C-alpha positions as a printed Julia matrix, in Angstrom:
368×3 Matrix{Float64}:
  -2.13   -1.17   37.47
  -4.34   -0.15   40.7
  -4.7     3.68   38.93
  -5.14    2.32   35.51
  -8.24   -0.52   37.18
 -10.16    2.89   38.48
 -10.83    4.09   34.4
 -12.8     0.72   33.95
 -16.38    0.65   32.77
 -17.29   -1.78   35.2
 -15.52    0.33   38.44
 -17.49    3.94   37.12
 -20.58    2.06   36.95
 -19.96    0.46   40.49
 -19.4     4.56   41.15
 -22.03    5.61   39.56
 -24.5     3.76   41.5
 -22.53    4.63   44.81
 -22.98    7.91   44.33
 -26.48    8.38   43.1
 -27.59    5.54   46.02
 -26.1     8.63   48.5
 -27.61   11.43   46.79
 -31.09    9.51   46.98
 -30.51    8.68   50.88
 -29.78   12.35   50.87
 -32.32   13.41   48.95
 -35.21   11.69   50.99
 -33.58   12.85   54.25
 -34.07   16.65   52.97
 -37.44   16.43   51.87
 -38.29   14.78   55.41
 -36.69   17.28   57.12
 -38.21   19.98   54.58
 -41.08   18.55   55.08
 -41.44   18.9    58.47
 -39.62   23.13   58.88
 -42.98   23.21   56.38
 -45.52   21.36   58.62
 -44.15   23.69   61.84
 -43.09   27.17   60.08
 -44.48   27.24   57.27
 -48.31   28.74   56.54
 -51.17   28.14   58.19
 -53.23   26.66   54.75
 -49.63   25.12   53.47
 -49.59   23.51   56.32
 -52.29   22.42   56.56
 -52.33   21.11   53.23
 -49.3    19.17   53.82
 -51.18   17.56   57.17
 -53.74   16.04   55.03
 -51.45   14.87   52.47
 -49.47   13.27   54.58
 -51.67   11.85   56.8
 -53.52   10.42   53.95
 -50.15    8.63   52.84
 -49.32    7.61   56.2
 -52.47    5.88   56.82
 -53.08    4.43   53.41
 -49.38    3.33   52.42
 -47.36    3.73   54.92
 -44.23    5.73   55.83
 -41.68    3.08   54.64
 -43.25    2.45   51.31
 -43.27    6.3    50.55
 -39.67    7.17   51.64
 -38.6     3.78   49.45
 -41.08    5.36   46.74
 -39.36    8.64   46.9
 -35.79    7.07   46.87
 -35.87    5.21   44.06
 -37.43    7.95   42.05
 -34.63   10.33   43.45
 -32.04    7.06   42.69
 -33.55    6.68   38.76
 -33.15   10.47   38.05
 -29.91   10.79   39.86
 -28.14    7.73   37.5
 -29.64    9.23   34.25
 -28.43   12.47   35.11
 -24.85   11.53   36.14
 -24.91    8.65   33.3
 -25.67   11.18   30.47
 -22.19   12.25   29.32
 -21.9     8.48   28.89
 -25.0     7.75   27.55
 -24.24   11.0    24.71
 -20.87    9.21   23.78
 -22.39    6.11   23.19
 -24.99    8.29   20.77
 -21.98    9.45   19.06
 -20.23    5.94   18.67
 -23.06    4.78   17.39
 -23.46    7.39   15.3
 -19.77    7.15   13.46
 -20.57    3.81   13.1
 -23.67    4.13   11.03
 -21.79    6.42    8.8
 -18.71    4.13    8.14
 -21.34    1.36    7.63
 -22.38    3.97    4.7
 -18.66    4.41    3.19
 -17.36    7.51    5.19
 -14.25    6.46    6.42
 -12.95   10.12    6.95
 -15.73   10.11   10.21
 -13.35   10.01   13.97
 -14.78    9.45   17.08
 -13.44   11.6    19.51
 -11.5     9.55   22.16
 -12.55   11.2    25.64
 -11.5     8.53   28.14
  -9.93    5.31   28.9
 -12.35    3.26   29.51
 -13.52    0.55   27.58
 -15.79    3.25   25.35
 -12.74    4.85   25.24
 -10.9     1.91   23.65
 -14.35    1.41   21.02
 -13.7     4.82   20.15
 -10.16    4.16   19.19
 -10.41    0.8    17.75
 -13.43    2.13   15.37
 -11.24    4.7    14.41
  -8.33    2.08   13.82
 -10.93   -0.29   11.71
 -12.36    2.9     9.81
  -8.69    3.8     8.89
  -7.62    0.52    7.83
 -10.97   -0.11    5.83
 -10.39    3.35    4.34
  -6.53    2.06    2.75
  -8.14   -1.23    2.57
 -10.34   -0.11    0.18
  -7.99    2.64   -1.59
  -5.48   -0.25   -2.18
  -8.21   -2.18   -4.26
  -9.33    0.42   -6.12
  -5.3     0.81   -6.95
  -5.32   -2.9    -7.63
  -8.44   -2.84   -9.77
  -7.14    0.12  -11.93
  -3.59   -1.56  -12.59
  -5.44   -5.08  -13.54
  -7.45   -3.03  -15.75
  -4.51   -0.71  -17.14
  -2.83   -4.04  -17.59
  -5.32   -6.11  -19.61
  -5.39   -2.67  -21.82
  -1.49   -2.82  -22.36
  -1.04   -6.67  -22.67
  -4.11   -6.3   -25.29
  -2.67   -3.54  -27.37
   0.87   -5.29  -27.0
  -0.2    -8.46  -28.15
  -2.44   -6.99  -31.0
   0.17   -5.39  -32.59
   2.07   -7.8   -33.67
  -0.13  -10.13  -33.86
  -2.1    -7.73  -36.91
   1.38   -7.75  -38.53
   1.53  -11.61  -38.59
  -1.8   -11.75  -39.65
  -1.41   -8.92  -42.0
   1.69  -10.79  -44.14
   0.62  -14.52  -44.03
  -2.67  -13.65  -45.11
  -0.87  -11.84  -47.85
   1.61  -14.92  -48.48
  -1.6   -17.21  -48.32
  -3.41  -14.95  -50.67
  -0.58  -15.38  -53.14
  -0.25  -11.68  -53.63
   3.61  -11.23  -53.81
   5.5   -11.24  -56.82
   8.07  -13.7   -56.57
  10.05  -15.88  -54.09
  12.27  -13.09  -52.68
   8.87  -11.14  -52.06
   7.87  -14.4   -50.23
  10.46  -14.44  -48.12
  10.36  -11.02  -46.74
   6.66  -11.37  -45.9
   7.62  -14.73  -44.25
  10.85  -12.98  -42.36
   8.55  -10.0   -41.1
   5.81  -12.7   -39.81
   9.04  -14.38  -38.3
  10.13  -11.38  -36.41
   6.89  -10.42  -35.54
   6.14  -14.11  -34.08
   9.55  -14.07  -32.22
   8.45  -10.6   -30.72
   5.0   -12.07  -29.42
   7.2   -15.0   -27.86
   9.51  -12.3   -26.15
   6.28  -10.47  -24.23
   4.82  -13.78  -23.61
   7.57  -14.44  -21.78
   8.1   -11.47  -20.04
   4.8   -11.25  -19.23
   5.19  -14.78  -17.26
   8.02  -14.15  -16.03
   6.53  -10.84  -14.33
   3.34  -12.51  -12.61
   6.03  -14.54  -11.2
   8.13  -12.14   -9.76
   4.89   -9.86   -8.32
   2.86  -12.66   -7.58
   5.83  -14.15   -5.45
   6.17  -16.74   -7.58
   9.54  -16.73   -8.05
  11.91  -18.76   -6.32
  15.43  -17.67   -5.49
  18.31  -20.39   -5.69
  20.81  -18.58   -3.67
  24.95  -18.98   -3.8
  27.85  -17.2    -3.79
  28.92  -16.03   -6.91
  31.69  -13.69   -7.52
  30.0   -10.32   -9.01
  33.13   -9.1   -10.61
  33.63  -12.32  -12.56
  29.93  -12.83  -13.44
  29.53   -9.29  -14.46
  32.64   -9.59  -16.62
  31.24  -12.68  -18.8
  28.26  -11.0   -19.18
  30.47   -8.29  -21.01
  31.94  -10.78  -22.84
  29.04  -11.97  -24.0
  27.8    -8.85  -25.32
  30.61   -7.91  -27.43
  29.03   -8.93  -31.02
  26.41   -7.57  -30.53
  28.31   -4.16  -29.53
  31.19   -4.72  -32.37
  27.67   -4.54  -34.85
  25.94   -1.4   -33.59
  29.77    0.41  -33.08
  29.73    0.57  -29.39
  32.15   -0.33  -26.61
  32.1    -1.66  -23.11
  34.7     0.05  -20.92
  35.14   -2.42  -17.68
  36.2    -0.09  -14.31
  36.69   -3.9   -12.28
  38.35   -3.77   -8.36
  41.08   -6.38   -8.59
  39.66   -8.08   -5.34
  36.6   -10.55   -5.36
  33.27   -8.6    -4.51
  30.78  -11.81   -3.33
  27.43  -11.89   -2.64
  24.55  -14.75   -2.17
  22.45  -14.27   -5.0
  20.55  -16.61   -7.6
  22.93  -16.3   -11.08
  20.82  -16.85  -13.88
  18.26  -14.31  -12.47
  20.41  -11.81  -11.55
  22.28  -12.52  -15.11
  18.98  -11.64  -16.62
  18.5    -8.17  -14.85
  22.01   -7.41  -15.84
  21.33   -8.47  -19.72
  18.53   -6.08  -19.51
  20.6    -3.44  -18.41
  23.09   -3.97  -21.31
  20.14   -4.19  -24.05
  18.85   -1.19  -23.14
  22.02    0.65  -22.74
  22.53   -0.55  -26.6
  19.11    0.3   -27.56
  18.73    4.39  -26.27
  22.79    4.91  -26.08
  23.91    4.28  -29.55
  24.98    7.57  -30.22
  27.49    7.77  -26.84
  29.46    5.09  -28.38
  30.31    4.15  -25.15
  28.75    1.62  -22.3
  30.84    1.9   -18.93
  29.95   -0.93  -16.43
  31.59   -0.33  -12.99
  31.67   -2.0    -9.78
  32.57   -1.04   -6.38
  32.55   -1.5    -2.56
  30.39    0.49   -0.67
  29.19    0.82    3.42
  29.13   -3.28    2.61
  27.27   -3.1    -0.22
  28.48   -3.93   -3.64
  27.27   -1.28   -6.19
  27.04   -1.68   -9.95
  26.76    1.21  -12.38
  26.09    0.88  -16.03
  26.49    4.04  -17.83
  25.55    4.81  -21.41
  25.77    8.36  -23.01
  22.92    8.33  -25.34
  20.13   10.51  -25.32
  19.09   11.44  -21.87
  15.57   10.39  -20.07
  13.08   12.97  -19.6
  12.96   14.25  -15.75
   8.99   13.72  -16.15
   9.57   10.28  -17.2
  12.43    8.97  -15.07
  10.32    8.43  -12.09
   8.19    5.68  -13.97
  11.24    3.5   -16.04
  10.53    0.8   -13.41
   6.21    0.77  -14.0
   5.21   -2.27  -16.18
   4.66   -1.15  -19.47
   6.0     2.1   -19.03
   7.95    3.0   -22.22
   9.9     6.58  -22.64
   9.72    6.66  -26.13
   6.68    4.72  -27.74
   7.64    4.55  -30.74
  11.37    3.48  -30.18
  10.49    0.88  -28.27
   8.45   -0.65  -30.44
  11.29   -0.47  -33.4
  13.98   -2.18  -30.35
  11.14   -4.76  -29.73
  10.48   -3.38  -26.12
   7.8    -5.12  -23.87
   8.1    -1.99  -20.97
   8.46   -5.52  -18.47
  12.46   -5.31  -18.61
  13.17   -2.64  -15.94
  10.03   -3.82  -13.78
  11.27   -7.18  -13.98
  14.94   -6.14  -13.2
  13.52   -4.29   -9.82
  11.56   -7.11   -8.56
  14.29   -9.12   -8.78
  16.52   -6.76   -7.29
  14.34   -6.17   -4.47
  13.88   -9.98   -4.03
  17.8    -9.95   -3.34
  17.72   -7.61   -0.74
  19.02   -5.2    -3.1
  17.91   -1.82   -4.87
  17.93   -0.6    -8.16
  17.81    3.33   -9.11
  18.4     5.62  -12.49
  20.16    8.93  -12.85
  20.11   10.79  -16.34
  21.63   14.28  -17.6
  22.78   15.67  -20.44
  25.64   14.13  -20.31
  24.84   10.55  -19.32
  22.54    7.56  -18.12
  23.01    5.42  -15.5
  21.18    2.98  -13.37
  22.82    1.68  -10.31
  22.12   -1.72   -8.57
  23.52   -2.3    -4.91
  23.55   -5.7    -3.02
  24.62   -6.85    0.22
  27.9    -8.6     0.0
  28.74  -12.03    1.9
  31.33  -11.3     4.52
């Protein structure tokens, strides 16, 4: 405390003026005395010289008034020559300054003491950094609201020029008979119920970022919620010639969780796994204990996701395959939704793909 109240402004300036209040008392005595060796030693016409000058300043001012004269000339020189290290920092504070004021944040004030200037220095460099990701973070957020008003545009457009496209058809009368009609209405249909889909998905998305969304939390066993949503699959699998192999513990695995969201990130799991793993035949959903979490794997052996691509799945609007998306009716808000909700849970969600298989795994805490 004592050693740390001796780096204070205020305490160096106290020194400061210590110091240079010495050096002038100093100062004057040496010129007296110099004066004088010069008056007694010195030349005849130096002295001499001196004589007259002095007597001169004796008589008309005063002896007092010219050593106070000389001391505070000797005191003024003496502060601005030990205040100029000082005085240069400030320069350069002020000089960093002017230039973040301008929009260069990369500019760092080099932190010499521990003073207060000291602590300027580092808290200008602390406010230039955090202006610097301040700034970087809504240039990010700027670019993604832009990037997502071009995706939710072209999404919505699509379909939309499909609907469009047939019921101006059907309104123009231009089909040939009523089975004609009805496929142009059915497309519309599909089309309509694919706009509703990414309307949806698009809400339910803002939610989740925007932390909108509320969790209502219970316990729920996983093994028996992850089993009827299996169950409730198996149509749709029997249709497309797949099958869900279950790898279950016998035991309970529970965890505190809201259902019907966590239901939802599951579904989307399964639909994909359906959609890109037709040709594996095969969808394996597994759970497990692990280091207290519980971990969920759902497998499918379709076609494998590109290594350049697997880093993104979980981006909004991210798609793998364009084009197969849009046949499976893909929004690209699935996976992002599925992490945010994840994430809300405590949880984390991650994908794996080879040659051989896919799989994403999902691990929550479980409820001792």
């Amino acid at each position: 405390m004592i050693n740390n109240l001796f780096y204070r402004l205020r305490w160096k300036l106290l020194l400061l003026f210590v110091i240079s209040l010495i050096l002038s008392l100093l100062g004057v005595l040496f010129l007296f005395v110099a004066a004088q060796l010069l008056l007694e030693y010195g030349p005849s016409v130096i002295g001499d010289l001196f004589r007259g000058l002095f007597r001169s300043l004796y008589y008309s001012v005063g002896a007092l008034p010219v050593a106070l004269l000389t001391g505070v000339i000797l005191f003024i020189g003496f502060v601005v020559l030990l205040s100029h290290r000082s005085i240069r920092y400030l320069g350069q504070i002020t000089k960093a300054v002017q230039q973040i004021s301008s929009g260069d944040f990369d500019v760092r004030i080099p932190v010499r003491s521990r003073d207060e200037l000291g602590e300027l220095g580092e808290n200008i460099n602390r406010m230039a950094q955090q202006l610097k990701v301040s700034i970087e973070e809504e240039r990010r957020a700027e670019r993604t609201k832009n990037e997502l008003i071009t995706s939710v545009s072209h999404d919505l457009r699509t379909p939309l020029t499909s609907i469009n496209g047939y019921l101006g058809l059907v309104e123009q009368d231009r089909y040939r008979d009523e089975v004609e009609l009805r496929y142009y209405v059915n497309i519309a249909y599909d089309k309509a119920q694919r706009l509703t889909g990414l309307i949806n998905d698009l809400f339910e998305y803002a939610r989740a970022s925007g932390g909108g969304m509320k969790l209502k939390p219970s316990q729920i066993n996983l093994v028996e919620m992850l089993g009827q949503v299996a169950a409730h699959f198996r149509l749709q699998l029997e249709r497309v010639g797949m099958e869900c192999r279950l790898f279950f513990p016998e035991e309970k695995i529970i965890i505190t969780a809201d259902g019907d969201k966590l239901v939802r990130v599951f579904e989307n799991l399964f639909i994909n796994a359906m959609n890109y793993g037709k040709d594996g035949k095969y969808i394996d959903l597994k759970v497990m204990r692990d280091n207290g979490d519980s971990v969920v794997h759902v497998i499918n052996y379709g076609d494998p996701i590109p290594n350049t691509d697997l880093p993104h799945i979980f981006d909004r609007f991210y798609r793998v395959e364009k084009s197969r998306a849009e046949e499976t009716g893909g929004s690209g808000l699935g996976l992002a939704i599925a992490k945010t909700v994840v994430e809300l849970h405590g949880g984390t969600i991650a994908a794996d793909s080879d040659q051989l298989r896919t799989q994403f795994e999902i691990r929550l805490p479980i409820t001792e």
